[in-house]
Each structure stands twice: as C-alpha cells, then as structure tokens.
mmCIF file of C-alpha atoms in Angstrom:
data_model
loop_
_atom_site.group_PDB
_atom_site.id
_atom_site.type_symbol
_atom_site.label_atom_id
_atom_site.label_comp_id
_atom_site.label_asym_id
_atom_site.label_seq_id
_atom_site.Cartn_x
_atom_site.Cartn_y
_atom_site.Cartn_z
ATOM 1 C CA MET A 1 107.897 73.208 90.726
ATOM 2 C CA LEU A 2 105.159 73.283 93.341
ATOM 3 C CA SER A 3 104.537 76.810 94.496
ATOM 4 C CA LEU A 4 103.233 77.184 98.048
ATOM 5 C CA ALA A 5 103.268 80.944 98.267
ATOM 6 C CA GLY A 6 102.109 84.002 96.400
ATOM 7 C CA HIS A 7 98.710 82.785 95.216
ATOM 8 C CA LYS A 8 96.111 83.001 97.964
ATOM 9 C CA ALA A 9 92.510 81.900 97.595
ATOM 10 C CA GLU A 10 90.252 84.937 97.560
ATOM 11 C CA GLY A 11 87.693 85.521 100.304
ATOM 12 C CA ARG A 12 84.048 84.682 99.778
ATOM 13 C CA ALA A 13 82.946 88.293 99.324
ATOM 14 C CA SER A 14 85.585 89.153 96.716
ATOM 15 C CA LEU A 15 84.881 86.329 94.258
ATOM 16 C CA ARG A 16 83.663 87.640 90.903
ATOM 17 C CA VAL A 17 81.928 85.836 88.055
ATOM 18 C CA SER A 18 84.286 87.650 85.679
ATOM 19 C CA ASP A 19 87.052 85.461 87.152
ATOM 20 C CA SER A 20 85.346 82.273 85.903
ATOM 21 C CA LEU A 21 87.664 79.306 85.582
ATOM 22 C CA ILE A 22 84.966 76.830 84.516
ATOM 23 C CA HIS A 23 82.038 77.906 82.351
ATOM 24 C CA ILE A 24 79.229 75.330 81.963
ATOM 25 C CA ARG A 25 76.178 75.931 79.786
ATOM 26 C CA ASP A 26 73.185 73.658 79.027
ATOM 27 C CA LEU A 27 75.091 70.486 79.874
ATOM 28 C CA VAL A 28 73.069 67.381 78.989
ATOM 29 C CA LYS A 29 73.743 63.659 79.309
ATOM 30 C CA TYR A 30 71.198 60.981 78.413
ATOM 31 C CA PHE A 31 72.081 57.294 78.749
ATOM 32 C CA PRO A 32 70.175 54.997 76.366
ATOM 33 C CA VAL A 33 68.158 52.103 77.797
ATOM 34 C CA TYR A 34 67.955 48.975 75.634
ATOM 35 C CA SER A 35 65.536 46.094 75.607
ATOM 36 C CA ARG A 36 66.756 42.695 76.719
ATOM 37 C CA GLY A 37 68.008 40.264 74.152
ATOM 38 C CA VAL A 38 70.965 39.955 71.826
ATOM 39 C CA LEU A 39 69.469 39.807 68.332
ATOM 40 C CA LEU A 40 66.521 42.165 68.805
ATOM 41 C CA LYS A 41 68.218 44.681 71.049
ATOM 42 C CA ARG A 42 66.709 48.151 70.595
ATOM 43 C CA GLU A 43 66.573 51.450 72.442
ATOM 44 C CA ILE A 44 63.401 51.776 74.509
ATOM 45 C CA GLY A 45 64.173 54.951 76.451
ATOM 46 C CA VAL A 46 66.832 57.177 77.968
ATOM 47 C CA VAL A 47 68.002 57.982 81.477
ATOM 48 C CA HIS A 48 67.928 61.756 82.009
ATOM 49 C CA ALA A 49 71.100 61.800 84.114
ATOM 50 C CA VAL A 50 72.001 65.472 83.584
ATOM 51 C CA ASP A 51 69.455 67.792 81.989
ATOM 52 C CA HIS A 52 70.459 71.321 80.931
ATOM 53 C CA ILE A 53 72.521 72.457 83.910
ATOM 54 C CA SER A 54 74.493 75.709 83.828
ATOM 55 C CA PHE A 55 76.887 77.326 86.304
ATOM 56 C CA ASP A 56 80.316 78.923 86.597
ATOM 57 C CA ILE A 57 83.164 78.123 88.960
ATOM 58 C CA VAL A 58 85.254 81.132 89.919
ATOM 59 C CA LYS A 59 89.024 81.124 90.334
ATOM 60 C CA GLY A 60 90.000 80.297 93.898
ATOM 61 C CA GLU A 61 86.544 79.212 95.075
ATOM 62 C CA THR A 62 84.948 75.977 96.178
ATOM 63 C CA PHE A 63 81.659 75.295 94.427
ATOM 64 C CA GLY A 64 79.454 72.769 96.215
ATOM 65 C CA LEU A 65 77.102 70.435 94.368
ATOM 66 C CA VAL A 66 74.584 68.624 96.582
ATOM 67 C CA GLY A 67 71.605 66.340 96.164
ATOM 68 C CA GLU A 68 70.327 62.838 96.814
ATOM 69 C CA SER A 69 72.107 59.790 95.434
ATOM 70 C CA GLY A 70 71.299 59.340 91.758
ATOM 71 C CA CYS A 71 70.543 62.997 91.052
ATOM 72 C CA GLY A 72 73.408 63.334 88.537
ATOM 73 C CA LYS A 73 76.215 64.900 90.586
ATOM 74 C CA THR A 74 78.930 62.407 89.658
ATOM 75 C CA THR A 75 77.797 62.265 86.030
ATOM 76 C CA ALA A 76 78.147 66.067 85.863
ATOM 77 C CA ALA A 77 81.700 65.756 87.231
ATOM 78 C CA ARG A 78 82.637 63.123 84.666
ATOM 79 C CA LEU A 79 81.248 65.317 81.902
ATOM 80 C CA ILE A 80 83.253 68.351 83.052
ATOM 81 C CA LEU A 81 86.443 66.279 82.928
ATOM 82 C CA SER A 82 85.394 64.802 79.559
ATOM 83 C CA LEU A 83 85.599 61.273 80.946
ATOM 84 C CA ILE A 84 82.301 60.596 79.163
ATOM 85 C CA GLU A 85 80.878 62.262 76.074
ATOM 86 C CA PRO A 86 77.982 64.705 76.540
ATOM 87 C CA THR A 87 74.675 64.519 74.721
ATOM 88 C CA SER A 88 74.898 68.281 74.260
ATOM 89 C CA GLY A 89 76.131 71.402 76.006
ATOM 90 C CA GLU A 90 79.389 73.217 76.559
ATOM 91 C CA VAL A 91 82.179 73.174 79.129
ATOM 92 C CA CYS A 92 84.886 75.836 78.872
ATOM 93 C CA PHE A 93 88.026 75.752 81.004
ATOM 94 C CA GLN A 94 90.074 78.959 81.028
ATOM 95 C CA GLY A 95 88.274 79.988 77.836
ATOM 96 C CA GLU A 96 88.939 76.690 76.002
ATOM 97 C CA ASN A 97 86.145 74.370 74.902
ATOM 98 C CA VAL A 98 86.957 71.110 76.697
ATOM 99 C CA PHE A 99 84.868 68.843 74.457
ATOM 100 C CA GLU A 100 86.376 70.234 71.264
ATOM 101 C CA LYS A 101 89.907 69.788 72.609
ATOM 102 C CA PHE A 102 89.305 66.134 73.469
ATOM 103 C CA LYS A 103 87.589 65.445 70.140
ATOM 104 C CA SER A 104 90.519 66.922 68.224
ATOM 105 C CA GLY A 105 92.610 63.791 68.789
ATOM 106 C CA ASN A 106 95.665 65.851 69.739
ATOM 107 C CA SER A 107 97.278 63.845 72.560
ATOM 108 C CA GLU A 108 99.418 66.790 73.710
ATOM 109 C CA GLU A 109 96.329 68.989 74.109
ATOM 110 C CA LYS A 110 94.560 66.248 76.056
ATOM 111 C CA LEU A 111 97.496 65.785 78.421
ATOM 112 C CA ARG A 112 97.760 69.545 78.925
ATOM 113 C CA LEU A 113 94.101 69.740 79.978
ATOM 114 C CA ARG A 114 94.398 66.622 82.130
ATOM 115 C CA ARG A 115 97.229 68.285 84.054
ATOM 116 C CA LYS A 116 95.054 71.299 84.834
ATOM 117 C CA MET A 117 91.932 69.335 85.824
ATOM 118 C CA GLN A 118 92.170 66.508 88.364
ATOM 119 C CA LEU A 119 89.809 64.243 90.294
ATOM 120 C CA ILE A 120 89.795 63.049 93.905
ATOM 121 C CA PHE A 121 87.861 59.780 93.958
ATOM 122 C CA GLN A 122 85.168 58.891 96.475
ATOM 123 C CA ASN A 123 86.615 55.524 97.492
ATOM 124 C CA PRO A 124 90.197 55.730 98.814
ATOM 125 C CA TYR A 125 90.306 51.929 99.043
ATOM 126 C CA GLY A 126 89.431 51.177 95.428
ATOM 127 C CA SER A 127 91.312 54.049 93.764
ATOM 128 C CA LEU A 128 94.839 52.954 94.799
ATOM 129 C CA ASP A 129 96.597 49.998 93.164
ATOM 130 C CA PRO A 130 97.414 47.561 96.019
ATOM 131 C CA ARG A 131 100.453 46.228 94.089
ATOM 132 C CA MET A 132 102.202 49.617 93.908
ATOM 133 C CA THR A 133 104.137 51.410 96.620
ATOM 134 C CA ILE A 134 103.078 54.919 97.559
ATOM 135 C CA PHE A 135 106.172 56.257 95.808
ATOM 136 C CA ASP A 136 105.123 54.542 92.568
ATOM 137 C CA ILE A 137 101.530 55.777 92.916
ATOM 138 C CA VAL A 138 102.458 59.407 93.497
ATOM 139 C CA SER A 139 105.232 59.434 90.888
ATOM 140 C CA GLU A 140 103.163 57.757 88.151
ATOM 141 C CA PRO A 141 101.865 61.147 86.861
ATOM 142 C CA PHE A 142 105.524 62.147 86.267
ATOM 143 C CA ILE A 143 105.842 59.218 83.837
ATOM 144 C CA ILE A 144 102.651 60.098 81.977
ATOM 145 C CA HIS A 145 103.064 63.863 81.734
ATOM 146 C CA LYS A 146 106.886 64.029 81.641
ATOM 147 C CA HIS A 147 106.907 67.387 83.424
ATOM 148 C CA VAL A 148 109.409 66.412 86.143
ATOM 149 C CA PRO A 149 112.994 65.209 85.480
ATOM 150 C CA LYS A 150 113.590 61.703 86.822
ATOM 151 C CA ASP A 151 116.379 62.819 89.151
ATOM 152 C CA GLU A 152 113.829 65.081 90.939
ATOM 153 C CA TRP A 153 111.138 62.449 91.453
ATOM 154 C CA LYS A 154 112.251 61.458 94.956
ATOM 155 C CA ASP A 155 112.353 65.011 96.309
ATOM 156 C CA ARG A 156 109.045 65.859 94.643
ATOM 157 C CA VAL A 157 107.264 62.801 96.061
ATOM 158 C CA TYR A 158 108.568 63.565 99.557
ATOM 159 C CA LYS A 159 107.394 67.167 99.215
ATOM 160 C CA LEU A 160 103.952 66.084 98.098
ATOM 161 C CA LEU A 161 103.609 63.625 100.986
ATOM 162 C CA SER A 162 104.666 66.328 103.431
ATOM 163 C CA LEU A 163 102.144 68.682 101.851
ATOM 164 C CA VAL A 164 99.261 66.324 102.676
ATOM 165 C CA GLY A 165 100.471 65.494 106.186
ATOM 166 C CA LEU A 166 102.398 62.245 105.599
ATOM 167 C CA GLU A 167 106.017 61.299 106.292
ATOM 168 C CA GLU A 168 108.854 60.421 103.891
ATOM 169 C CA TYR A 169 109.064 56.814 105.084
ATOM 170 C CA HIS A 170 105.445 56.301 103.996
ATOM 171 C CA ALA A 171 106.638 56.353 100.378
ATOM 172 C CA GLU A 172 107.985 52.788 100.621
ATOM 173 C CA ARG A 173 104.789 51.297 102.028
ATOM 174 C CA TYR A 174 101.744 49.805 100.271
ATOM 175 C CA PRO A 175 98.117 51.054 100.392
ATOM 176 C CA HIS A 176 96.908 48.243 102.689
ATOM 177 C CA GLU A 177 99.188 49.584 105.436
ATOM 178 C CA PHE A 178 97.225 52.846 105.709
ATOM 179 C CA SER A 179 93.929 53.941 107.218
ATOM 180 C CA GLY A 180 91.112 55.399 105.125
ATOM 181 C CA GLY A 181 92.061 58.972 105.950
ATOM 182 C CA GLN A 182 95.713 58.362 105.078
ATOM 183 C CA ARG A 183 94.705 56.744 101.793
ATOM 184 C CA GLN A 184 92.654 59.788 100.888
ATOM 185 C CA ARG A 185 95.681 61.980 101.622
ATOM 186 C CA ILE A 186 97.670 59.806 99.202
ATOM 187 C CA CYS A 187 94.963 60.276 96.560
ATOM 188 C CA ILE A 188 95.178 64.049 97.067
ATOM 189 C CA ALA A 189 98.986 63.924 96.759
ATOM 190 C CA ARG A 190 98.672 62.008 93.485
ATOM 191 C CA ALA A 191 96.233 64.621 92.139
ATOM 192 C CA LEU A 192 98.595 67.433 93.186
ATOM 193 C CA ALA A 193 101.535 65.785 91.402
ATOM 194 C CA VAL A 194 100.581 67.478 88.112
ATOM 195 C CA GLU A 195 100.072 70.925 89.725
ATOM 196 C CA PRO A 196 96.399 71.348 88.743
ATOM 197 C CA ASP A 197 94.393 74.579 88.713
ATOM 198 C CA PHE A 198 91.076 72.802 89.258
ATOM 199 C CA MET A 199 90.128 69.685 91.199
ATOM 200 C CA ILE A 200 86.851 67.796 91.527
ATOM 201 C CA ALA A 201 86.355 66.188 94.937
ATOM 202 C CA ASP A 202 83.663 63.546 94.478
ATOM 203 C CA GLU A 203 82.392 62.837 98.000
ATOM 204 C CA PRO A 204 85.968 62.579 99.304
ATOM 205 C CA VAL A 205 84.986 62.126 102.958
ATOM 206 C CA SER A 206 81.831 60.010 102.683
ATOM 207 C CA SER A 207 83.634 56.747 103.540
ATOM 208 C CA LEU A 208 85.704 58.217 106.393
ATOM 209 C CA ASP A 209 85.112 58.503 110.133
ATOM 210 C CA VAL A 210 83.632 61.780 111.346
ATOM 211 C CA SER A 211 86.855 62.741 113.151
ATOM 212 C CA ILE A 212 88.886 62.206 109.969
ATOM 213 C CA ARG A 213 86.466 64.121 107.744
ATOM 214 C CA ALA A 214 87.324 67.457 109.358
ATOM 215 C CA GLN A 215 91.050 66.812 108.830
ATOM 216 C CA ILE A 216 90.592 66.146 105.100
ATOM 217 C CA LEU A 217 88.356 69.217 104.663
ATOM 218 C CA ASN A 218 90.895 71.377 106.500
ATOM 219 C CA LEU A 219 93.631 69.970 104.254
ATOM 220 C CA LEU A 220 91.653 70.914 101.128
ATOM 221 C CA ASN A 221 91.115 74.411 102.531
ATOM 222 C CA ASP A 222 94.816 74.842 103.297
ATOM 223 C CA LEU A 223 95.797 73.697 99.802
ATOM 224 C CA GLN A 224 93.387 76.188 98.299
ATOM 225 C CA LYS A 225 94.748 79.072 100.376
ATOM 226 C CA ASN A 226 98.367 78.234 99.602
ATOM 227 C CA MET A 227 98.089 77.146 95.975
ATOM 228 C CA GLY A 228 94.964 78.893 94.644
ATOM 229 C CA ILE A 229 93.266 75.661 93.563
ATOM 230 C CA SER A 230 89.568 75.799 92.648
ATOM 231 C CA TYR A 231 87.281 72.928 93.686
ATOM 232 C CA LEU A 232 84.020 71.375 92.629
ATOM 233 C CA TYR A 233 83.002 69.685 95.870
ATOM 234 C CA ILE A 234 80.347 66.996 95.409
ATOM 235 C CA SER A 235 78.514 65.588 98.403
ATOM 236 C CA HIS A 236 75.180 64.722 99.977
ATOM 237 C CA ASP A 237 76.588 65.693 103.397
ATOM 238 C CA LEU A 238 75.332 69.243 103.908
ATOM 239 C CA SER A 239 77.507 69.817 106.973
ATOM 240 C CA SER A 240 80.743 69.338 105.035
ATOM 241 C CA VAL A 241 79.377 71.338 102.100
ATOM 242 C CA ARG A 242 78.648 74.300 104.357
ATOM 243 C CA GLN A 243 82.104 74.097 105.927
ATOM 244 C CA ILE A 244 84.105 74.144 102.699
ATOM 245 C CA SER A 245 81.994 75.791 99.954
ATOM 246 C CA ASN A 246 81.719 79.408 98.795
ATOM 247 C CA ARG A 247 78.626 78.756 96.687
ATOM 248 C CA VAL A 248 76.277 75.791 96.507
ATOM 249 C CA ALA A 249 74.001 74.339 93.815
ATOM 250 C CA VAL A 250 71.222 71.882 94.697
ATOM 251 C CA MET A 251 70.471 69.139 92.147
ATOM 252 C CA TYR A 252 67.318 67.058 91.815
ATOM 253 C CA LEU A 253 66.675 64.484 89.097
ATOM 254 C CA GLY A 254 69.336 65.890 86.766
ATOM 255 C CA GLU A 255 68.418 69.578 87.174
ATOM 256 C CA ILE A 256 69.639 72.441 89.369
ATOM 257 C CA LEU A 257 66.811 73.751 91.553
ATOM 258 C CA GLU A 258 68.659 76.376 93.595
ATOM 259 C CA LEU A 259 72.056 78.093 93.559
ATOM 260 C CA ALA A 260 73.359 80.728 95.975
ATOM 261 C CA ASP A 261 76.184 81.781 98.267
ATOM 262 C CA THR A 262 76.618 79.200 101.024
ATOM 263 C CA ASP A 263 75.396 81.329 103.933
ATOM 264 C CA GLU A 264 72.481 82.643 101.887
ATOM 265 C CA LEU A 265 71.394 79.146 100.860
ATOM 266 C CA PHE A 266 71.577 77.639 104.346
ATOM 267 C CA ASP A 267 70.105 80.613 106.207
ATOM 268 C CA LYS A 268 67.416 81.565 103.668
ATOM 269 C CA PRO A 269 66.548 78.559 101.479
ATOM 270 C CA ILE A 270 63.698 79.203 99.053
ATOM 271 C CA HIS A 271 63.013 76.013 97.111
ATOM 272 C CA PRO A 272 61.016 73.457 99.150
ATOM 273 C CA TYR A 273 63.471 70.700 98.220
ATOM 274 C CA THR A 274 66.378 72.727 99.610
ATOM 275 C CA LYS A 275 64.373 73.446 102.767
ATOM 276 C CA ALA A 276 63.677 69.735 103.238
ATOM 277 C CA LEU A 277 67.356 68.815 102.777
ATOM 278 C CA ILE A 278 68.575 71.405 105.286
ATOM 279 C CA GLN A 279 65.902 70.571 107.860
ATOM 280 C CA ALA A 280 66.849 66.893 107.621
ATOM 281 C CA VAL A 281 70.354 67.591 108.982
ATOM 282 C CA PRO A 282 70.495 66.220 112.570
ATOM 283 C CA ILE A 283 70.916 68.683 115.462
ATOM 284 C CA PRO A 284 73.514 67.626 118.095
ATOM 285 C CA ASP A 285 71.238 68.606 121.006
ATOM 286 C CA PRO A 286 68.504 65.935 121.460
ATOM 287 C CA LYS A 287 66.383 68.381 123.484
ATOM 288 C CA THR A 288 66.130 70.816 120.596
ATOM 289 C CA LYS A 289 63.047 70.336 118.458
ATOM 290 C CA ARG A 290 62.105 71.988 115.187
ATOM 291 C CA LEU A 291 59.533 71.717 112.485
ATOM 292 C CA ARG A 292 60.573 69.631 109.503
ATOM 293 C CA LEU A 293 59.295 69.700 105.956
ATOM 294 C CA ILE A 294 58.600 66.059 105.088
ATOM 295 C CA LEU A 295 58.502 65.289 101.369
ATOM 296 C CA PRO A 296 55.943 62.660 100.323
ATOM 297 C CA GLY A 297 56.650 59.789 97.952
ATOM 298 C CA GLU A 298 59.863 58.721 96.270
ATOM 299 C CA VAL A 299 62.148 60.296 93.688
ATOM 300 C CA PRO A 300 60.612 59.631 90.224
ATOM 301 C CA SER A 301 62.438 57.470 87.716
ATOM 302 C CA PRO A 302 64.994 59.389 85.609
ATOM 303 C CA ILE A 303 63.888 57.239 82.669
ATOM 304 C CA ASN A 304 60.407 58.763 82.778
ATOM 305 C CA PRO A 305 60.671 62.055 84.712
ATOM 306 C CA PRO A 306 57.502 64.131 85.318
ATOM 307 C CA GLU A 307 56.596 66.648 82.635
ATOM 308 C CA GLY A 308 56.895 70.307 83.568
ATOM 309 C CA CYS A 309 58.246 70.734 87.089
ATOM 310 C CA ARG A 310 60.080 67.534 88.037
ATOM 311 C CA PHE A 311 59.612 68.233 91.726
ATOM 312 C CA ARG A 312 55.813 68.654 91.434
ATOM 313 C CA PRO A 313 54.834 65.097 92.605
ATOM 314 C CA ARG A 314 56.613 65.707 95.933
ATOM 315 C CA CYS A 315 56.112 69.462 96.290
ATOM 316 C CA PRO A 316 54.091 70.642 99.339
ATOM 317 C CA TYR A 317 53.023 73.732 97.354
ATOM 318 C CA ALA A 318 51.821 71.787 94.290
ATOM 319 C CA LYS A 319 48.134 72.570 94.927
ATOM 320 C CA GLU A 320 48.877 76.309 94.935
ATOM 321 C CA CYS A 321 50.790 76.125 91.655
ATOM 322 C CA LYS A 322 48.621 76.250 88.530
ATOM 323 C CA ARG A 323 51.408 76.444 85.979
ATOM 324 C CA GLU A 324 52.246 73.397 83.884
ATOM 325 C CA GLU A 325 55.539 74.408 82.268
ATOM 326 C CA ALA A 326 58.910 73.640 83.815
ATOM 327 C CA PRO A 327 60.261 76.512 85.963
ATOM 328 C CA LYS A 328 63.464 78.174 84.804
ATOM 329 C CA LEU A 329 66.380 79.032 87.071
ATOM 330 C CA MET A 330 65.994 82.764 87.778
ATOM 331 C CA ASP A 331 67.747 85.315 89.962
ATOM 332 C CA VAL A 332 65.582 86.440 92.893
ATOM 333 C CA GLY A 333 68.220 88.868 94.138
ATOM 334 C CA GLY A 334 71.904 88.957 94.965
ATOM 335 C CA GLY A 335 72.793 86.037 92.731
ATOM 336 C CA HIS A 336 70.346 83.714 94.509
ATOM 337 C CA MET A 337 68.979 81.491 91.712
ATOM 338 C CA VAL A 338 65.810 79.424 92.115
ATOM 339 C CA ALA A 339 63.821 77.222 89.727
ATOM 340 C CA CYS A 340 60.328 77.418 91.232
ATOM 341 C CA HIS A 341 57.012 79.011 90.229
ATOM 342 C CA ILE A 342 56.138 79.884 93.854
ATOM 343 C CA ILE A 343 58.747 81.953 95.701
ATOM 344 C CA ARG A 344 58.241 81.721 99.470
ATOM 345 C CA TYR A 345 60.681 83.050 102.048
ATOM 346 C CA ASP A 346 59.081 81.394 105.123
#
C-alpha cells in the first residue's frame, strides 16, 4: 500500500554520502557513427555522449543535472535506468549492480528493479496513450507488476489521482481532455503506481507554462517529504533546478565540470562555464544591470571533442592555462567539486 507518513525527506544539511541510494562510477556511452550506404557501411567515428561521469545520489535528496541541450543529460538518465546499454562503467542501486541484473535475463529481477526506479517523461503530450482512459493508464503498472489485487485497483487509482491533485471523475476521461500540467500530474501518478524509491524527472516542466511549473515542482517536493522518494532532476532551467535540488552537477559535452550543494554552486560558482550559465539567467527587474561572462564560439562536436580540456576552445581563461591534459574533478573544499586547472573565486 502507498505510505504517506513516517518517512520524511531529510533536510539539506543532514544528507550524508554514506546514505547513497545510487552509486555511479565512470559511466561511459559512445554511439557509433556509420558511413552512408548499405553494402559498404562501416563505422567512421563515435559520439561521446557520456564520458566518464561519476556521482552519488543520497536517500531522500534531489540531485540536479544541468547543461545545454545535447550535453548528455538524458543519455545519462537512460543509462542509469538501463534503458540503453553502457559502453563501460557501473551503476549501483541500493548496493546492486544494475547492469549485471539486467544482463542476467531474470525477468523477476528486472521487474523488481523497474518498480524501484521510475521515469517522468519530458513530454506529457507524447507519453500518454490517447486511446486509453486515465484509469487504464494509471492501472497499467498493476497488470505488469502484479503487486496490487484487482479488486483494489479502483481505490488505488483514485488515491493516486488525489495524491497528485486530481479528482476521481478524471479517471474516466482521456488524455486529450486535460491541460499540459494535468497530463504531467497523470504521468507522475503512473510513476507512483509501483511505489518507487527513486524517480528520474527528465525536464518535467520544460513544456509547461511558467505558472504551472511551480505547481509541479511543489508537487514533487511534497511527494518527497511524505514518501521519501529520491529524484534525479534533469533540466536546463536553472531557476527550477535551484528551487528543487539539494545538490547540482553541471555537464558539458558529456563530462561533469562542477558539482556542489545548490546554494554553494549558485552563490559561489568556480568553473567559467557554470558562471556563464548562472549569469545568463534573466533578472525580473529590467533596471538591474550586471556583468555577464559571454562564451565565444559554439559547443564543439561530440564526434570530435577537443583533446585535453573540452571547454578550452570557449574558456575565457585559456590563455592563462598552460596545461594540456584534461582536468580531473577534484574537491576544492566542502564537497565542492570542480574540473578546471585554474581555480578562481571571483
């Protein structure tokens, strides 16, 4: 049964790495690129989608993953859920190696992990079957996982809809009868149907109106406080990331450049890419002016990324840096991790 009491999400200051729910080490995913043609098709390169990223997600926290479109955020999420096979690396969930479990071929083990790890899709319009009623959509996980007796389906669906702010009569309607925000609530209810411990929210508010975004973020926060769910929150919207996340990692061209507590990252960014992202966030007051770090050029191709530091072609400190090797993610104090040869706090 769904439990709405007893397990509260811990505060930001009390989260400990020893409470890790998800443990990710050296995760890599390269997609092969083939030449055109049918008979003489051959591999001519690889897309470096995710390149040796490592982080932990603590029980009861929301871990934010930000970066420009195409930096590898969604690919990392799909790897964590084992929706695609990795090139190399390790993902452990509650001490179990996810990739080994899914390679074992044991369908019961796969279903057990699927129940614990769920995904909220980015597009609430494309992720709901228009031919199914909301009752059928939310109750479908009961058919697959067989964890709820059929005579309890109706009560459970109504409870789930109430949990996400919808009414019982909504269960008999179809997806086209709902707004974008309501559809996303339905997607959240469907994910909650299997009582997960961990959920990945892949840009869940990017297609919604600004007024609706806050409602969905507040809903995710309430669910976390009442049910102890951990989130990986993926977005390029820094405002929503700051509102909901405990810690944040910044990705660029398949790599993590900076990782820190949310307040620390936004108030004292160190990597120039992080500084540029934060300074690009609009200020509501048009009279307020501030200096902005403008990055030159475009993001390099992930098929042929720069050798050494991948950010070097766009880095404003490149002339000061004489080192050729790629910087490693290192702790500069208090768990603030940065991958940069030049540490500047200005």
